Structure formats: C-alpha cells, structure tokens
GROMACS .gro file of N, CA and C in nm:
model
  225
    1UNK      N    1   8.980  10.005   6.718
    1UNK     CA    2   9.016   9.956   6.852
    1UNK      C    3   9.142  10.030   6.897
    2UNK      N    4   9.136  10.084   7.019
    2UNK     CA    5   9.251  10.152   7.078
    2UNK      C    6   9.342  10.050   7.145
    3UNK      N    7   9.470  10.081   7.153
    3UNK     CA    8   9.563   9.990   7.217
    3UNK      C    9   9.552   9.997   7.369
    4UNK      N   10   9.555  10.119   7.425
    4UNK     CA   11   9.550  10.138   7.571
    4UNK      C   12   9.447  10.243   7.607
    5UNK      N   13   9.370  10.215   7.712
    5UNK     CA   14   9.273  10.311   7.763
    5UNK      C   15   9.293  10.330   7.912
    6UNK      N   16   9.251  10.446   7.961
    6UNK     CA   17   9.262  10.478   8.103
    6UNK      C   18   9.128  10.531   8.152
    7UNK      N   19   9.082  10.480   8.267
    7UNK     CA   20   8.960  10.530   8.330
    7UNK      C   21   9.002  10.585   8.466
    8UNK      N   22   9.022  10.718   8.474
    8UNK     CA   23   9.063  10.778   8.602
    8UNK      C   24   8.944  10.826   8.683
    9UNK      N   25   8.963  10.837   8.813
    9UNK     CA   26   8.858  10.893   8.897
    9UNK      C   27   8.885  10.871   9.045
   10UNK      N   28   8.806  10.938   9.126
   10UNK     CA   29   8.811  10.916   9.271
   10UNK      C   30   8.726  10.797   9.310
   11UNK      N   31   8.619  10.774   9.233
   11UNK     CA   32   8.528  10.662   9.258
   11UNK      C   33   8.480  10.664   9.404
   12UNK      N   34   8.429  10.780   9.442
   12UNK     CA   35   8.392  10.803   9.582
   12UNK      C   36   8.243  10.830   9.595
   13UNK      N   37   8.163  10.732   9.609
   13UNK     CA   38   8.190  10.588   9.617
   13UNK      C   39   8.182  10.524   9.479
   14UNK      N   40   8.242  10.404   9.465
   14UNK     CA   41   8.228  10.332   9.338
   14UNK      C   42   8.083  10.287   9.319
   15UNK      N   43   8.033  10.299   9.197
   15UNK     CA   44   7.894  10.259   9.171
   15UNK      C   45   7.882  10.198   9.032
   16UNK      N   46   7.763  10.152   8.997
   16UNK     CA   47   7.740  10.082   8.870
   16UNK      C   48   7.772  10.168   8.749
   17UNK      N   49   7.754  10.299   8.760
   17UNK     CA   50   7.791  10.388   8.650
   17UNK      C   51   7.939  10.381   8.619
   18UNK      N   52   8.021  10.373   8.725
   18UNK     CA   53   8.165  10.358   8.704
   18UNK      C   54   8.196  10.225   8.637
   19UNK      N   55   8.131  10.120   8.683
   19UNK     CA   56   8.152   9.987   8.625
   19UNK      C   57   8.113   9.987   8.477
   20UNK      N   58   8.003  10.052   8.445
   20UNK     CA   59   7.961  10.062   8.305
   20UNK      C   60   8.067  10.133   8.222
   21UNK      N   61   8.121  10.241   8.274
   21UNK     CA   62   8.225  10.316   8.204
   21UNK      C   63   8.349  10.229   8.181
   22UNK      N   64   8.388  10.152   8.280
   22UNK     CA   65   8.505  10.065   8.270
   22UNK      C   66   8.482   9.955   8.165
   23UNK      N   67   8.366   9.894   8.167
   23UNK     CA   68   8.336   9.787   8.071
   23UNK      C   69   8.325   9.843   7.930
   24UNK      N   70   8.268   9.961   7.915
   24UNK     CA   71   8.261  10.023   7.782
   24UNK      C   72   8.401  10.051   7.729
   25UNK      N   73   8.491  10.098   7.816
   25UNK     CA   74   8.629  10.121   7.774
   25UNK      C   75   8.696   9.989   7.734
   26UNK      N   76   8.664   9.882   7.807
   26UNK     CA   77   8.723   9.751   7.778
   26UNK      C   78   8.679   9.696   7.642
   27UNK      N   79   8.561   9.738   7.597
   27UNK     CA   80   8.515   9.691   7.464
   27UNK      C   81   8.583   9.767   7.351
   28UNK      N   82   8.649   9.879   7.385
   28UNK     CA   83   8.710   9.963   7.283
   28UNK      C   84   8.862   9.963   7.288
   29UNK      N   85   8.920   9.895   7.388
   29UNK     CA   86   9.066   9.899   7.406
   29UNK      C   87   9.122   9.759   7.428
   30UNK      N   88   9.246   9.740   7.384
   30UNK     CA   89   9.314   9.612   7.408
   30UNK      C   90   9.354   9.595   7.554
   31UNK      N   91   9.381   9.706   7.622
   31UNK     CA   92   9.417   9.704   7.763
   31UNK      C   93   9.361   9.831   7.827
   32UNK      N   94   9.300   9.817   7.945
   32UNK     CA   95   9.241   9.932   8.016
   32UNK      C   96   9.298   9.937   8.158
   33UNK      N   97   9.343  10.055   8.196
   33UNK     CA   98   9.394  10.077   8.331
   33UNK      C   99   9.293  10.161   8.408
   34UNK      N  100   9.256  10.116   8.528
   34UNK     CA  101   9.171  10.193   8.618
   34UNK      C  102   9.264  10.265   8.715
   35UNK      N  103   9.255  10.396   8.719
   35UNK     CA  104   9.341  10.476   8.807
   35UNK      C  105   9.254  10.542   8.912
   36UNK      N  106   9.272  10.501   9.038
   36UNK     CA  107   9.194  10.556   9.149
   36UNK      C  108   9.279  10.662   9.218
   37UNK      N  109   9.230  10.786   9.219
   37UNK     CA  110   9.305  10.894   9.282
   37UNK      C  111   9.244  10.926   9.419
   38UNK      N  112   9.324  10.993   9.500
   38UNK     CA  113   9.275  11.026   9.634
   38UNK      C  114   9.356  11.139   9.694
   39UNK      N  115   9.288  11.227   9.762
   39UNK     CA  116   9.351  11.324   9.850
   39UNK      C  117   9.278  11.305   9.983
   40UNK      N  118   9.338  11.228  10.069
   40UNK     CA  119   9.271  11.186  10.192
   40UNK      C  120   9.224  11.303  10.277
   41UNK      N  121   9.304  11.409  10.286
   41UNK     CA  122   9.265  11.524  10.368
   41UNK      C  123   9.137  11.589  10.316
   42UNK      N  124   9.129  11.609  10.184
   42UNK     CA  125   9.010  11.670  10.126
   42UNK      C  126   8.889  11.577  10.141
   43UNK      N  127   8.910  11.447  10.115
   43UNK     CA  128   8.800  11.350  10.125
   43UNK      C  129   8.747  11.343  10.269
   44UNK      N  130   8.836  11.337  10.365
   44UNK     CA  131   8.792  11.331  10.506
   44UNK      C  132   8.716  11.457  10.545
   45UNK      N  133   8.763  11.571  10.498
   45UNK     CA  134   8.696  11.698  10.528
   45UNK      C  135   8.555  11.700  10.469
   46UNK      N  136   8.541  11.655  10.343
   46UNK     CA  137   8.408  11.651  10.280
   46UNK      C  138   8.316  11.553  10.351
   47UNK      N  139   8.370  11.440  10.392
   47UNK     CA  140   8.288  11.341  10.463
   47UNK      C  141   8.238  11.396  10.596
   48UNK      N  142   8.326  11.462  10.669
   48UNK     CA  143   8.285  11.522  10.796
   48UNK      C  144   8.180  11.630  10.774
   49UNK      N  145   8.202  11.712  10.672
   49UNK     CA  146   8.111  11.823  10.642
   49UNK      C  147   7.971  11.772  10.607
   50UNK      N  148   7.963  11.661  10.534
   50UNK     CA  149   7.834  11.608  10.488
   50UNK      C  150   7.787  11.487  10.569
   51UNK      N  151   7.857  11.459  10.680
   51UNK     CA  152   7.821  11.348  10.768
   51UNK      C  153   7.812  11.215  10.692
   52UNK      N  154   7.916  11.186  10.613
   52UNK     CA  155   7.923  11.062  10.535
   52UNK      C  156   8.040  10.978  10.583
   53UNK      N  157   8.031  10.846  10.570
   53UNK     CA  158   8.146  10.762  10.607
   53UNK      C  159   8.257  10.775  10.503
   54UNK      N  160   8.379  10.771  10.550
   54UNK     CA  161   8.494  10.776  10.460
   54UNK      C  162   8.524  10.636  10.407
   55UNK      N  163   8.544  10.624  10.277
   55UNK     CA  164   8.581  10.496  10.215
   55UNK      C  165   8.727  10.507  10.175
   56UNK      N  166   8.816  10.431  10.240
   56UNK     CA  167   8.959  10.441  10.210
   56UNK      C  168   8.992  10.405  10.064
   57UNK      N  169   9.100  10.459  10.017
   57UNK     CA  170   9.147  10.436   9.880
   57UNK      C  171   9.158  10.287   9.849
   58UNK      N  172   9.218  10.210   9.939
   58UNK     CA  173   9.237  10.066   9.914
   58UNK      C  174   9.103   9.993   9.900
   59UNK      N  175   9.005  10.034   9.977
   59UNK     CA  176   8.872   9.972   9.969
   59UNK      C  177   8.807  10.004   9.836
   60UNK      N  178   8.817  10.130   9.791
   60UNK     CA  179   8.759  10.168   9.662
   60UNK      C  180   8.828  10.093   9.548
   61UNK      N  181   8.960  10.084   9.555
   61UNK     CA  182   9.035  10.012   9.451
   61UNK      C  183   8.997   9.864   9.449
   62UNK      N  184   8.981   9.805   9.567
   62UNK     CA  185   8.942   9.665   9.575
   62UNK      C  186   8.803   9.643   9.515
   63UNK      N  187   8.709   9.729   9.547
   63UNK     CA  188   8.574   9.718   9.490
   63UNK      C  189   8.578   9.723   9.338
   64UNK      N  190   8.658   9.815   9.284
   64UNK     CA  191   8.666   9.829   9.139
   64UNK      C  192   8.738   9.714   9.072
   65UNK      N  193   8.824   9.644   9.146
   65UNK     CA  194   8.898   9.533   9.086
   65UNK      C  195   8.819   9.402   9.090
   66UNK      N  196   8.725   9.388   9.182
   66UNK     CA  197   8.651   9.263   9.196
   66UNK      C  198   8.546   9.243   9.088
   67UNK      N  199   8.472   9.346   9.056
   67UNK     CA  200   8.363   9.332   8.959
   67UNK      C  201   8.411   9.285   8.821
   68UNK      N  202   8.510   9.353   8.760
   68UNK     CA  203   8.551   9.310   8.626
   68UNK      C  204   8.669   9.211   8.626
   69UNK      N  205   8.685   9.134   8.732
   69UNK     CA  206   8.803   9.049   8.746
   69UNK      C  207   8.816   8.943   8.637
   70UNK      N  208   8.706   8.907   8.572
   70UNK     CA  209   8.713   8.807   8.465
   70UNK      C  210   8.749   8.866   8.330
   71UNK      N  211   8.754   8.997   8.323
   71UNK     CA  212   8.796   9.064   8.198
   71UNK      C  213   8.946   9.089   8.214
   72UNK      N  214   9.025   9.003   8.155
   72UNK     CA  215   9.169   8.999   8.186
   72UNK      C  216   9.247   9.119   8.137
   73UNK      N  217   9.196   9.195   8.044
   73UNK     CA  218   9.274   9.310   7.995
   73UNK      C  219   9.242   9.439   8.071
   74UNK      N  220   9.168   9.429   8.182
   74UNK     CA  221   9.147   9.544   8.271
   74UNK      C  222   9.244   9.532   8.388
   75UNK      N  223   9.322   9.635   8.410
   75UNK     CA  224   9.424   9.636   8.516
   75UNK      C  225   9.395   9.745   8.615
   0.00000   0.00000   0.00000
C-alpha cells in the first residue's frame, strides 16, 4: 500500500474511465489527490477548432469531486 497517490489530468471531458482510474488508485493508496490541469487558451482553441463546447476547469473539478465523495481519502 502506498502512502500518497496522485491522479493528474485535464479530464476534458471527465468520464467513467477517469473515475475508474481514481478508484483504482484509492484502493492502492492511503490518500489520493486528483489534480485537474488546464490551459484555457489552448482548450478554447481546440474546442473552437472541433466545434465542441468548452467545459470550464471548475466544472470538471466539481464533476470529479462528486462521484467519489464517499471515499474520504480522495482529495
């Protein structure tokens, strides 16, 4: 068992595969930190280029925090 784990990513968009990765890390670590990164300029440019809606960083972070909220060692 590891003491601390980190699951980094853009999570653009967050999906079940990300949730699976987070839960798997939680089974192997005493504490897991989810780190959501963002470069808004690049993300907006890609969304415009591919005609996709932009999902703000705060919304992605909120989505990722709601699903595993009952697993107390995920931060």
